[in-house]
PDB file of C-alpha atoms in Angstrom:
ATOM      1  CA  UNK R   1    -135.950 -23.544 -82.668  1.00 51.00           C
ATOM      2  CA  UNK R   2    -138.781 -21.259 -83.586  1.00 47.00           C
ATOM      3  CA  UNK R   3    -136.771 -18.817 -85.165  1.00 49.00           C
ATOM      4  CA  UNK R   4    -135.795 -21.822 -87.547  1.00 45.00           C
ATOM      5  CA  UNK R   5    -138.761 -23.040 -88.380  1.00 43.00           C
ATOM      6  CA  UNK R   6    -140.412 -19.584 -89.132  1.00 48.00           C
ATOM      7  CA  UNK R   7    -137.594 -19.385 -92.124  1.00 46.00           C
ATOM      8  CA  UNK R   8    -138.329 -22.345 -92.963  1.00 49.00           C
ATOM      9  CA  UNK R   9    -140.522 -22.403 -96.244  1.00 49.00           C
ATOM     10  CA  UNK R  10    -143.011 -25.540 -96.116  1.00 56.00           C
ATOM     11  CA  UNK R  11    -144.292 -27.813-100.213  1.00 51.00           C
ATOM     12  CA  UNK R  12    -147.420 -26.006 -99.707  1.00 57.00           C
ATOM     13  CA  UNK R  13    -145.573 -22.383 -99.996  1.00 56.00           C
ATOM     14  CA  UNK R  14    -142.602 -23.487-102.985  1.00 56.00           C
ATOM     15  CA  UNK R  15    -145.835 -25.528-105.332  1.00 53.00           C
ATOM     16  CA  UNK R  16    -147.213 -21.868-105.941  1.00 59.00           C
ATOM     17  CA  UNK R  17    -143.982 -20.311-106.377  1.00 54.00           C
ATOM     18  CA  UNK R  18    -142.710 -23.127-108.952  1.00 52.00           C
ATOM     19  CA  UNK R  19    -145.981 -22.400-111.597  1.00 57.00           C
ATOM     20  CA  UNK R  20    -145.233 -18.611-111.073  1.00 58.00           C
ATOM     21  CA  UNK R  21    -141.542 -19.756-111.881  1.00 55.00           C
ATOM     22  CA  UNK R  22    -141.699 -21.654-115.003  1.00 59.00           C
ATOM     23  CA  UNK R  23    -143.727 -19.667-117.373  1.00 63.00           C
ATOM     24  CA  UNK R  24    -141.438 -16.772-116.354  1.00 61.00           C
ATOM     25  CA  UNK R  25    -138.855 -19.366-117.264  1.00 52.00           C
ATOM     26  CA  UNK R  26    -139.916 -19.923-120.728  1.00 48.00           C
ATOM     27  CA  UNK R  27    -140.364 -16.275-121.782  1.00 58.00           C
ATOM     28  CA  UNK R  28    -136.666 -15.970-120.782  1.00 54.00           C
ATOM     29  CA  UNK R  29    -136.044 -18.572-122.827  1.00 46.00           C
ATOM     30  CA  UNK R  30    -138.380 -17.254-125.896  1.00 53.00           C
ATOM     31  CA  UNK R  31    -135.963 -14.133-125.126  1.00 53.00           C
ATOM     32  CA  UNK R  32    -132.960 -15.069-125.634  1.00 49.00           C
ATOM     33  CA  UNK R  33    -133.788 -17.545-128.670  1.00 50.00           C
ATOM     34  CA  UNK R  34    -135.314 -14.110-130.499  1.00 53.00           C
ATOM     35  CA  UNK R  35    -132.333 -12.185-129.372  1.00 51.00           C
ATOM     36  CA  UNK R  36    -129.734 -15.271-130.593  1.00 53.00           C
ATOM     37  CA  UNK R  37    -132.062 -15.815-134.075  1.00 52.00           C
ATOM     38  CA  UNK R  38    -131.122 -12.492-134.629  1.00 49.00           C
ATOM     39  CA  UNK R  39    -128.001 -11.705-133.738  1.00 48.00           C
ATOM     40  CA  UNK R  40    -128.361  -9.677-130.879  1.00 47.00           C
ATOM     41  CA  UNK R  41    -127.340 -12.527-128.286  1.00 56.00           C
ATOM     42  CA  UNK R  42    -123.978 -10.245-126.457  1.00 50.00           C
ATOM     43  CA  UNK R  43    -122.619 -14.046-125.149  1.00 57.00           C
ATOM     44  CA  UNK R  44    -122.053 -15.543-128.462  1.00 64.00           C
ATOM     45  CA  UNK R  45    -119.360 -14.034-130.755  1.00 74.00           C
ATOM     46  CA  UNK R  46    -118.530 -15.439-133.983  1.00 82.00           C
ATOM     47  CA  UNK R  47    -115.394 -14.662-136.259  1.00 89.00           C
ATOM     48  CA  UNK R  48    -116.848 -12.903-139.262  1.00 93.00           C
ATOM     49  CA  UNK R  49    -116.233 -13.947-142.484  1.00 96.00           C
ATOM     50  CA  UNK R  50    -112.887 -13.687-144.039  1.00 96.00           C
ATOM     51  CA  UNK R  51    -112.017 -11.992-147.410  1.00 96.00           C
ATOM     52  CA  UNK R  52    -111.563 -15.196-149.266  1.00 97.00           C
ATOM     53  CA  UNK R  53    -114.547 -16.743-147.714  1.00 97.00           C
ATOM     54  CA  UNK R  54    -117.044 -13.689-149.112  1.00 96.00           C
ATOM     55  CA  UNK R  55    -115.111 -13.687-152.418  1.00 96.00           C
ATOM     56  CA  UNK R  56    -115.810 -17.459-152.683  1.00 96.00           C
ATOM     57  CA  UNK R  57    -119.735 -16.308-151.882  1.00 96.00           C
ATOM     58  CA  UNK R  58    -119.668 -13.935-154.741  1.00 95.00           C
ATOM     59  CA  UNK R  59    -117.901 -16.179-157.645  1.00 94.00           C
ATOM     60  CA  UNK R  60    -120.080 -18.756-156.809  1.00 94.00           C
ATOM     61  CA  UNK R  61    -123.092 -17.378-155.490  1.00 93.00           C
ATOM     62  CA  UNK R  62    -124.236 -14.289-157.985  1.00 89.00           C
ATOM     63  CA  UNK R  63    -127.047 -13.250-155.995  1.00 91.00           C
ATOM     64  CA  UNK R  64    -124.530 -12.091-153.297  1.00 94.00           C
ATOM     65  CA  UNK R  65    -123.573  -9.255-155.817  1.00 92.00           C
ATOM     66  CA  UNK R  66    -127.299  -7.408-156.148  1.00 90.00           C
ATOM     67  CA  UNK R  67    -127.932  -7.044-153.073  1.00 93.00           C
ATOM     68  CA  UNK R  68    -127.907  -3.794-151.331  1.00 93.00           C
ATOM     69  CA  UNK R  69    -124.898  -3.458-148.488  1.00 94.00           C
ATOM     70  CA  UNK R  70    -127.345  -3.346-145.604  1.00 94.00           C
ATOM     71  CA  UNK R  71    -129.031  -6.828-147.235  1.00 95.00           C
ATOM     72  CA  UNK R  72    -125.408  -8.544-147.838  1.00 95.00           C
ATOM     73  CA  UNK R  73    -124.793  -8.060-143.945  1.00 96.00           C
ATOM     74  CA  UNK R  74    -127.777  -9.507-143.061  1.00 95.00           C
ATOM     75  CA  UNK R  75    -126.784 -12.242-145.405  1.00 96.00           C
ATOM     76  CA  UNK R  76    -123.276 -12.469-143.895  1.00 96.00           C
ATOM     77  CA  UNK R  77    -124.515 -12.917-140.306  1.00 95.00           C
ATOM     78  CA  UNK R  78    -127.089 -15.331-141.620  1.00 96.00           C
ATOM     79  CA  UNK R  79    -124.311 -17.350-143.285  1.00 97.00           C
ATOM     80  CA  UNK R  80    -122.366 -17.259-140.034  1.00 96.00           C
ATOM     81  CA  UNK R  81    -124.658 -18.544-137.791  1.00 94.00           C
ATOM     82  CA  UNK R  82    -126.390 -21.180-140.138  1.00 95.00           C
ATOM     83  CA  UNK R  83    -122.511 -22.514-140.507  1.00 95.00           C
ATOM     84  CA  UNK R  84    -122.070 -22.422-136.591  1.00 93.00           C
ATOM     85  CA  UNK R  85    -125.858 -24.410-135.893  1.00 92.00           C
ATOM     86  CA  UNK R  86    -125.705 -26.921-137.990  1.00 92.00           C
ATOM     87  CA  UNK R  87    -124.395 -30.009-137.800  1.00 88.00           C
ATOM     88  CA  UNK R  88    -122.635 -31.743-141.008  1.00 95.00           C
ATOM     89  CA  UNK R  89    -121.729 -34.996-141.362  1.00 97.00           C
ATOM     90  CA  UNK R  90    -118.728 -35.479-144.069  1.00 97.00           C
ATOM     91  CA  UNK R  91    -117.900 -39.409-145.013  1.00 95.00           C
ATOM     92  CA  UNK R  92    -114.344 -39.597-144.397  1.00 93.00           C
ATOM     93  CA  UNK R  93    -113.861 -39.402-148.228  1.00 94.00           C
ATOM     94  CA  UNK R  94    -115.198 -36.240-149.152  1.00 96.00           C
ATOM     95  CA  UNK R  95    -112.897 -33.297-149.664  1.00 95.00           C
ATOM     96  CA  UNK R  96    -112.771 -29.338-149.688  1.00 97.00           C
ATOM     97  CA  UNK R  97    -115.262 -29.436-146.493  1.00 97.00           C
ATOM     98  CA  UNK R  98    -114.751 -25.900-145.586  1.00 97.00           C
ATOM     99  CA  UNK R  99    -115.489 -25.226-148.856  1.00 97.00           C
ATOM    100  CA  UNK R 100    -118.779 -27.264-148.934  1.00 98.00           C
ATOM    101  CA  UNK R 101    -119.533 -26.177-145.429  1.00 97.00           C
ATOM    102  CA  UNK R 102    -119.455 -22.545-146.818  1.00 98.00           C
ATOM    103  CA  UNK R 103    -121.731 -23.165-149.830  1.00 98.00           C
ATOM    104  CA  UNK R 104    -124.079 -24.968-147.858  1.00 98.00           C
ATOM    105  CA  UNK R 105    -124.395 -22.059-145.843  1.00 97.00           C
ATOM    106  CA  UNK R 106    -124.201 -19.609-147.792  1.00 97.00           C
ATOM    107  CA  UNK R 107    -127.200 -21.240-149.927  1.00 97.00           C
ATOM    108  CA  UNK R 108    -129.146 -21.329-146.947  1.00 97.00           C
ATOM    109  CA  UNK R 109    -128.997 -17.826-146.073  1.00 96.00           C
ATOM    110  CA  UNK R 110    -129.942 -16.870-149.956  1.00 96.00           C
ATOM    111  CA  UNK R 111    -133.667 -18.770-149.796  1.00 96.00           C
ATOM    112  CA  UNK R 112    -133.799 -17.546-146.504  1.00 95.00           C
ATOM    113  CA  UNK R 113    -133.111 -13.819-146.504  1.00 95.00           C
ATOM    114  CA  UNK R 114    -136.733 -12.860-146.798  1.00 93.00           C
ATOM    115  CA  UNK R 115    -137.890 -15.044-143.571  1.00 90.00           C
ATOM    116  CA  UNK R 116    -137.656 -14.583-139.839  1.00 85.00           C
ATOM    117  CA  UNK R 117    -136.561 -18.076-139.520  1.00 83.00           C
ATOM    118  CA  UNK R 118    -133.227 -18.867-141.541  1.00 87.00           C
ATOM    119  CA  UNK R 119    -132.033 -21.649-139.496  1.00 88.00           C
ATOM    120  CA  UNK R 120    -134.873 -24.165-141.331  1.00 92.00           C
ATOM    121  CA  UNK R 121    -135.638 -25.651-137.937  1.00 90.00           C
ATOM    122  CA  UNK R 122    -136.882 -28.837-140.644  1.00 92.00           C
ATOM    123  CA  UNK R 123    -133.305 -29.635-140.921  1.00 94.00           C
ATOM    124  CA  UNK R 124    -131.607 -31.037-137.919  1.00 93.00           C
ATOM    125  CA  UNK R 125    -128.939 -32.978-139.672  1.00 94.00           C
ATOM    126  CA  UNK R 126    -126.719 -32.482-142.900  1.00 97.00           C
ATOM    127  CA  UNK R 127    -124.790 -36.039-144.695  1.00 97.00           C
ATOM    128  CA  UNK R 128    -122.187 -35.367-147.699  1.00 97.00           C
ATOM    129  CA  UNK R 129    -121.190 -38.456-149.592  1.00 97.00           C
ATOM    130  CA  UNK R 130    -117.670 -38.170-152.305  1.00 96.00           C
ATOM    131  CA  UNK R 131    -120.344 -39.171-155.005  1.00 95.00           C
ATOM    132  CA  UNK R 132    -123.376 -40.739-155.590  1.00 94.00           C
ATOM    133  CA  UNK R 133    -124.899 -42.561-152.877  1.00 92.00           C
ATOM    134  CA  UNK R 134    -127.173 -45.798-152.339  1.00 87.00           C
ATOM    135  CA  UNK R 135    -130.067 -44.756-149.896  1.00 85.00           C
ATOM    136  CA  UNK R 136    -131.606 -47.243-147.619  1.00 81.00           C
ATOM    137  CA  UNK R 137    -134.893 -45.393-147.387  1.00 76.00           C
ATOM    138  CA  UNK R 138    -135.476 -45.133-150.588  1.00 81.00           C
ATOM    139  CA  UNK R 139    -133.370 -48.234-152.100  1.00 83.00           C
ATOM    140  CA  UNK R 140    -131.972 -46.379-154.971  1.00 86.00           C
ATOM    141  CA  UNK R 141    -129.326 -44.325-155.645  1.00 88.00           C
ATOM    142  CA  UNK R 142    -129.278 -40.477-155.327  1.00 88.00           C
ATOM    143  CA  UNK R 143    -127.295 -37.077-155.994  1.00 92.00           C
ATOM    144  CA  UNK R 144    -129.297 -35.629-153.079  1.00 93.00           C
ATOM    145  CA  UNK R 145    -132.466 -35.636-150.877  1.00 94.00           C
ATOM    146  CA  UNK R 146    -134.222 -34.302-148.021  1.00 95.00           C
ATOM    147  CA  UNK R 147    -135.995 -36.498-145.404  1.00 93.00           C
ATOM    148  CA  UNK R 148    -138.650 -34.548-143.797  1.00 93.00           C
ATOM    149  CA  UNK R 149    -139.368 -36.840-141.078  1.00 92.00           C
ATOM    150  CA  UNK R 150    -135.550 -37.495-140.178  1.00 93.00           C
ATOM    151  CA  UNK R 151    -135.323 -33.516-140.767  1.00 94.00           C
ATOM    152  CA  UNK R 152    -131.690 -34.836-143.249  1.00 95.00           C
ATOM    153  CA  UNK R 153    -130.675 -34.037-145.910  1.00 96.00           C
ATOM    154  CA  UNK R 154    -128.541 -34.932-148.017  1.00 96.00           C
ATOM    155  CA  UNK R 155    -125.643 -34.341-151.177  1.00 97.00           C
ATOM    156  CA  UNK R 156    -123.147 -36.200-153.213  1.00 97.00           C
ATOM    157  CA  UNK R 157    -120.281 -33.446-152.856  1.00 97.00           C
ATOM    158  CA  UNK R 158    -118.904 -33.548-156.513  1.00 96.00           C
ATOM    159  CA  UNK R 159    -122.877 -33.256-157.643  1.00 95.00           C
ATOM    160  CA  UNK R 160    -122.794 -30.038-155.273  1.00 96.00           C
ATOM    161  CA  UNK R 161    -119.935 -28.389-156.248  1.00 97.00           C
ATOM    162  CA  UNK R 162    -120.910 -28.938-160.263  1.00 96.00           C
ATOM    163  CA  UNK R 163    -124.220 -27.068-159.221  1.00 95.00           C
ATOM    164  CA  UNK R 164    -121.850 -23.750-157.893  1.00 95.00           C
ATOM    165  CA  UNK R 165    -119.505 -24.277-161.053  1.00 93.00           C
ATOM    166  CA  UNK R 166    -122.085 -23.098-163.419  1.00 91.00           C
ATOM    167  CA  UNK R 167    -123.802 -20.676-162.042  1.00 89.00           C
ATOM    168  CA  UNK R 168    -126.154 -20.144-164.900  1.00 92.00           C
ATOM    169  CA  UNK R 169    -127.792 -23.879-165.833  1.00 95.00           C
ATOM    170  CA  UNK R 170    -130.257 -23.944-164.035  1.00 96.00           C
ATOM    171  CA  UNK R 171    -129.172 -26.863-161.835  1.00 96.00           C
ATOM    172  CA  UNK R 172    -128.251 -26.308-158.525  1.00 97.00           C
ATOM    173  CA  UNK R 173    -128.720 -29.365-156.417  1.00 97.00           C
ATOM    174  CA  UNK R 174    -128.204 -27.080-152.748  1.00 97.00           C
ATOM    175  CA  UNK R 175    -130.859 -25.033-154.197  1.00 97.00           C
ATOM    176  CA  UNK R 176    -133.085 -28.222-155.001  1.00 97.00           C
ATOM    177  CA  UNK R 177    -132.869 -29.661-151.887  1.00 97.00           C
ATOM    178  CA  UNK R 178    -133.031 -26.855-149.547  1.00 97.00           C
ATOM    179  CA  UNK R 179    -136.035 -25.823-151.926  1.00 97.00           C
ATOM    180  CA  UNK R 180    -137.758 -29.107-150.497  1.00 96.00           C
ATOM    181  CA  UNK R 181    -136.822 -28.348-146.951  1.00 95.00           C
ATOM    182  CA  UNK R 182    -137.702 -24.798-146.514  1.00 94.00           C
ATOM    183  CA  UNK R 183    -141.536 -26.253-147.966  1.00 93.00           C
ATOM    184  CA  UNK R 184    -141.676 -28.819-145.422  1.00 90.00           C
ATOM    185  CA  UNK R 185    -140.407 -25.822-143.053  1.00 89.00           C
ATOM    186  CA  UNK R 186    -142.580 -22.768-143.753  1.00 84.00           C
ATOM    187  CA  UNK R 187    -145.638 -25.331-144.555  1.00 74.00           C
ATOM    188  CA  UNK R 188    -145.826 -26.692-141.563  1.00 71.00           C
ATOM    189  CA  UNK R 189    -146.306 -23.484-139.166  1.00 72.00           C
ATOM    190  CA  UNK R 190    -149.390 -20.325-138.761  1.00 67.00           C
ATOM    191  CA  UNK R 191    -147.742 -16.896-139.246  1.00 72.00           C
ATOM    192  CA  UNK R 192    -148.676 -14.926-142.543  1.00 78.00           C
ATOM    193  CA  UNK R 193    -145.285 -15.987-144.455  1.00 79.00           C
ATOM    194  CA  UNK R 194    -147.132 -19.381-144.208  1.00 86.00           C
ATOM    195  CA  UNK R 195    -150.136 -18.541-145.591  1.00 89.00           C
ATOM    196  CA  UNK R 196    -148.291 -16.499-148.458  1.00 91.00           C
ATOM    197  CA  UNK R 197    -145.839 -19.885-149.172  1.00 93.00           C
ATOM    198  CA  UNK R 198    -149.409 -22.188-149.573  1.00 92.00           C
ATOM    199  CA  UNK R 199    -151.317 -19.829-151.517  1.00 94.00           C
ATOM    200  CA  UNK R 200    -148.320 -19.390-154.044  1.00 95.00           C
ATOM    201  CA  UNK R 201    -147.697 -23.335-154.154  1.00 94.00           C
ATOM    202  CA  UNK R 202    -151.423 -23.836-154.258  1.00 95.00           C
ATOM    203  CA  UNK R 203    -150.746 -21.679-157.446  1.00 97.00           C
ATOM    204  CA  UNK R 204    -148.355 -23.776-158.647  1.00 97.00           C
ATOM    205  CA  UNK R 205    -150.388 -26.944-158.144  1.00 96.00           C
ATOM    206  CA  UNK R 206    -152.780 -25.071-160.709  1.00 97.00           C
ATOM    207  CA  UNK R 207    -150.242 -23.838-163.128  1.00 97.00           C
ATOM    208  CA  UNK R 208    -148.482 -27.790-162.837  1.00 96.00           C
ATOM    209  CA  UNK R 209    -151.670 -29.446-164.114  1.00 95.00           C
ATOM    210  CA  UNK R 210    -152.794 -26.405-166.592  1.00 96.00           C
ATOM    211  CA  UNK R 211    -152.620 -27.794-169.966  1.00 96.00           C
ATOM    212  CA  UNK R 212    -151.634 -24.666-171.589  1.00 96.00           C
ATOM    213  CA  UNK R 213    -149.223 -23.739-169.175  1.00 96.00           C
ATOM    214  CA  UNK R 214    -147.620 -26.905-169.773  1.00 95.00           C
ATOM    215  CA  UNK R 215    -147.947 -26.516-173.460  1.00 96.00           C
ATOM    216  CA  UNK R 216    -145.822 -23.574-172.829  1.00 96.00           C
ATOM    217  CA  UNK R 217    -143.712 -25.279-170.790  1.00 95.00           C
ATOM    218  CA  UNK R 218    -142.422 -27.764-173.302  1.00 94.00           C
ATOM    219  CA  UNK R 219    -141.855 -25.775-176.158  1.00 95.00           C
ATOM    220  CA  UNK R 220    -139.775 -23.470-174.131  1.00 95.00           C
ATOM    221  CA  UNK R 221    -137.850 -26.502-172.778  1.00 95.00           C
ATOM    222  CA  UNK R 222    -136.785 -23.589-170.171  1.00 97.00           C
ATOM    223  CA  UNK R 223    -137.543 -26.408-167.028  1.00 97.00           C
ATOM    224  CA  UNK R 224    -135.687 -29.432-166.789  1.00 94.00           C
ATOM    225  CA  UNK R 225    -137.487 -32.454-167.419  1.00 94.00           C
ATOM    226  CA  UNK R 226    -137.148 -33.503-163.653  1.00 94.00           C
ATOM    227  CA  UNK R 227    -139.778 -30.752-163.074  1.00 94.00           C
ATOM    228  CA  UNK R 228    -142.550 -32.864-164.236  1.00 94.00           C
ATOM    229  CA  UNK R 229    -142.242 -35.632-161.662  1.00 93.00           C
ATOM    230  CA  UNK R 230    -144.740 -34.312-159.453  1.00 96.00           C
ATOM    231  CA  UNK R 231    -145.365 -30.679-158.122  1.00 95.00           C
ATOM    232  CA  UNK R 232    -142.954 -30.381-155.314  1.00 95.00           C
ATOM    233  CA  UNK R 233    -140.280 -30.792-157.588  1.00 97.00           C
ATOM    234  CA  UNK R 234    -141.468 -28.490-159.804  1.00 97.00           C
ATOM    235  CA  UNK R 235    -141.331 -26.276-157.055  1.00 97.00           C
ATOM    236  CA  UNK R 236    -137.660 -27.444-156.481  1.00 97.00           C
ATOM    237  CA  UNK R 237    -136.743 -26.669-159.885  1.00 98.00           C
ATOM    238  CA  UNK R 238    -138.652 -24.102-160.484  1.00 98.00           C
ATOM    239  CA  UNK R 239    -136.473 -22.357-157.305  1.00 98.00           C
ATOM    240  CA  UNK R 240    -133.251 -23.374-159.210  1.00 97.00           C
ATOM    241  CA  UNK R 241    -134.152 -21.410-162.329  1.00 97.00           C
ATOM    242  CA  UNK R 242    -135.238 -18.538-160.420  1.00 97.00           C
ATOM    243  CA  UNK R 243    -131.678 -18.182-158.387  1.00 95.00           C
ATOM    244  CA  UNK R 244    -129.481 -19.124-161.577  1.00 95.00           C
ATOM    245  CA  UNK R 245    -131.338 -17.051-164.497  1.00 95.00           C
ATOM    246  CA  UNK R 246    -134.041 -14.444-162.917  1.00 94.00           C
ATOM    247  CA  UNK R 247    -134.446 -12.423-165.752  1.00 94.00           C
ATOM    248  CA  UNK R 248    -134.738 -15.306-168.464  1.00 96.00           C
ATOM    249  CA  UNK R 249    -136.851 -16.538-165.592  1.00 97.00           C
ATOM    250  CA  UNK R 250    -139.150 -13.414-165.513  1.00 96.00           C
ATOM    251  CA  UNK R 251    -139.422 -12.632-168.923  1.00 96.00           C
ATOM    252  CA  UNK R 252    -140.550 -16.170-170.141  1.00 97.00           C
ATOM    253  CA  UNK R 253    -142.576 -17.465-167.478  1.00 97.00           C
ATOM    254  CA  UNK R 254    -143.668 -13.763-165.304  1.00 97.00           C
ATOM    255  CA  UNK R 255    -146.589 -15.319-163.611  1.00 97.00           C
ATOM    256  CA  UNK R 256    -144.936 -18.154-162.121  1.00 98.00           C
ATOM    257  CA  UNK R 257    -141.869 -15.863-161.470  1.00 97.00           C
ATOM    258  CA  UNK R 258    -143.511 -13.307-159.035  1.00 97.00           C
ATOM    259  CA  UNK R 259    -145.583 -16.171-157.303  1.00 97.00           C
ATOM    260  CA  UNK R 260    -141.961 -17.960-156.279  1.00 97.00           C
ATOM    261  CA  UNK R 261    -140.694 -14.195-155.710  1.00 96.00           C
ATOM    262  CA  UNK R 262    -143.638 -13.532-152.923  1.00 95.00           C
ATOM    263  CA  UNK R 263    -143.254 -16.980-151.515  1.00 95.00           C
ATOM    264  CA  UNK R 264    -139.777 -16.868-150.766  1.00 95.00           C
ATOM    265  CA  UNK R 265    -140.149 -13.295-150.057  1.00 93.00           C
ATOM    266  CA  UNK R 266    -137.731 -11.471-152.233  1.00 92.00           C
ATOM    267  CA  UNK R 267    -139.224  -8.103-152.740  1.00 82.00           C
ATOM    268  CA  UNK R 268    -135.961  -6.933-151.848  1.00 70.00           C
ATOM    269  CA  UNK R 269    -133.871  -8.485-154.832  1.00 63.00           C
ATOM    270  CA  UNK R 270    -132.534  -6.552-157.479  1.00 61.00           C
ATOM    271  CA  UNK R 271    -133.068  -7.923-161.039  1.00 53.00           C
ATOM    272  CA  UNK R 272    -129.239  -8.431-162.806  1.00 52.00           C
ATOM    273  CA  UNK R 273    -129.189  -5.840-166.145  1.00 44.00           C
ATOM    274  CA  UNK R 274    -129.676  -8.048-169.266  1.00 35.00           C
TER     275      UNK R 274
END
């Protein structure tokens, strides 16, 4: 009976061991998120992408096609794992989901490449409507949107796929929105890449309301009207320009160009030949 009681561990003795326990626990877990986030998680294998799926990237995605063959695997993992996390709603309307699915991610990946966190942890839920959509929130009707405090967002599929069809417009509405929620994602946390994203939309916010910049602005007529709203969708738009026509983008407007390139962090990207 003694020998039973001695093995025996008493509350007192299991209290100390449980506090020792759980922040041990939680690094593990920090661990293995860092390891998953980038790729090096051994228990999770995903099919890559297939040859039709990266040739749909690269007819609809030009940026795919300057970067370097190191930066297009990143981007290929990136694409692969955004596609596998996230969670899309389709109405039971909507067709070509794969397709959609694909874009999405592949979009993601693109404003992403340049930051640690690609998954935008600000979106937690993706809705695709056939067309345009009434919202309840906002009792109108919309293309697209991005709630930041339901962490949605939100397309009208044939709205989508028009963005991808031209690549060169300047209207992209997975651009737009994702613009919004990668804001609303880098905005809201303290690393440096935060502090570079406010400074260069603090920029903005000057350049916005600078009468000569706007001057310049209109008579270029290089923005879409939408722009002017108020400055985060300047930002948005601003974001589609600089994915769809970087060099027009550059040469007219070279300020405003390389603030967007340090914010999203694109030292990397090479400029398409004119």
């Amino acid at each position: 009976m003694v020998g039973v009681i001695n093995v025996l561990i008493s509350a007192e003795d299991i209290v100390p061991l449980l506090f020792l326990a759980l922040p041990f626990g939680y690094f593990l877990y920090i661990v293995f998120y860092t390891l998953d986030l980038f790729f090096l998680n051994p228990f999770k294998r995903i099919p890559p992408l297939t040859e039709k799926e990266e040739r749909l990237i690269a007819s609809q995605l030009p940026f795919f096609n300057q970067l370097s063959i190191s930066k297009k695997e990143k981007f290929k993992k990136r694409v692969l794992r955004f596609r596998k996390r996230k969670k899309i709603d389709f109405h039971e309307d909507v067709e070509e989901r794969e397709k959609i699915t694909l874009l999405l991610s592949a979009t993601a990946a693109m404003l992403t490449l340049g930051m640690a966190d690609f998954l935008i942890l600000s979106i937690k839920r993706v809705i695709v409507y056939p067309t345009q959509y009434y919202s309840r929130i906002t009792k109108k009707d919309h293309y697209g949107e991005y709630n930041p405090g339901l962490k949605t967002i939100v397309f009208s599929a044939d709205h989508l796929l028009e963005g991808f069809r031209i690549p060169n417009d300047n209207r992209n509405l997975a651009v737009h929105e994702f613009a919004h929620a990668i804001s609303f994602n880098v905005a809201n946390k303290f690393y440096t890449r935060s502090y570079v994203f406010l400074l260069g939309l603090k920029k903005i916010k000057w350049l916005f309301k600078n009468p000569e910049f706007n001057r310049k602005m209109e008579k270029s007529g290089y923005f879409r009207a939408y722009g002017k709203t108020n400055v985060h969708e300047f930002f948005a738009v601003a974001v589609e320009n600089f994915v769809e026509t970087p060099e027009v983008f550059e040469n007219q407007f070279p300020k405003l160009y390389r603030i967007i390139k340090r914010m999203l962090n694109f030292g990397f990207y090479r400029m398409p030949e004119l």
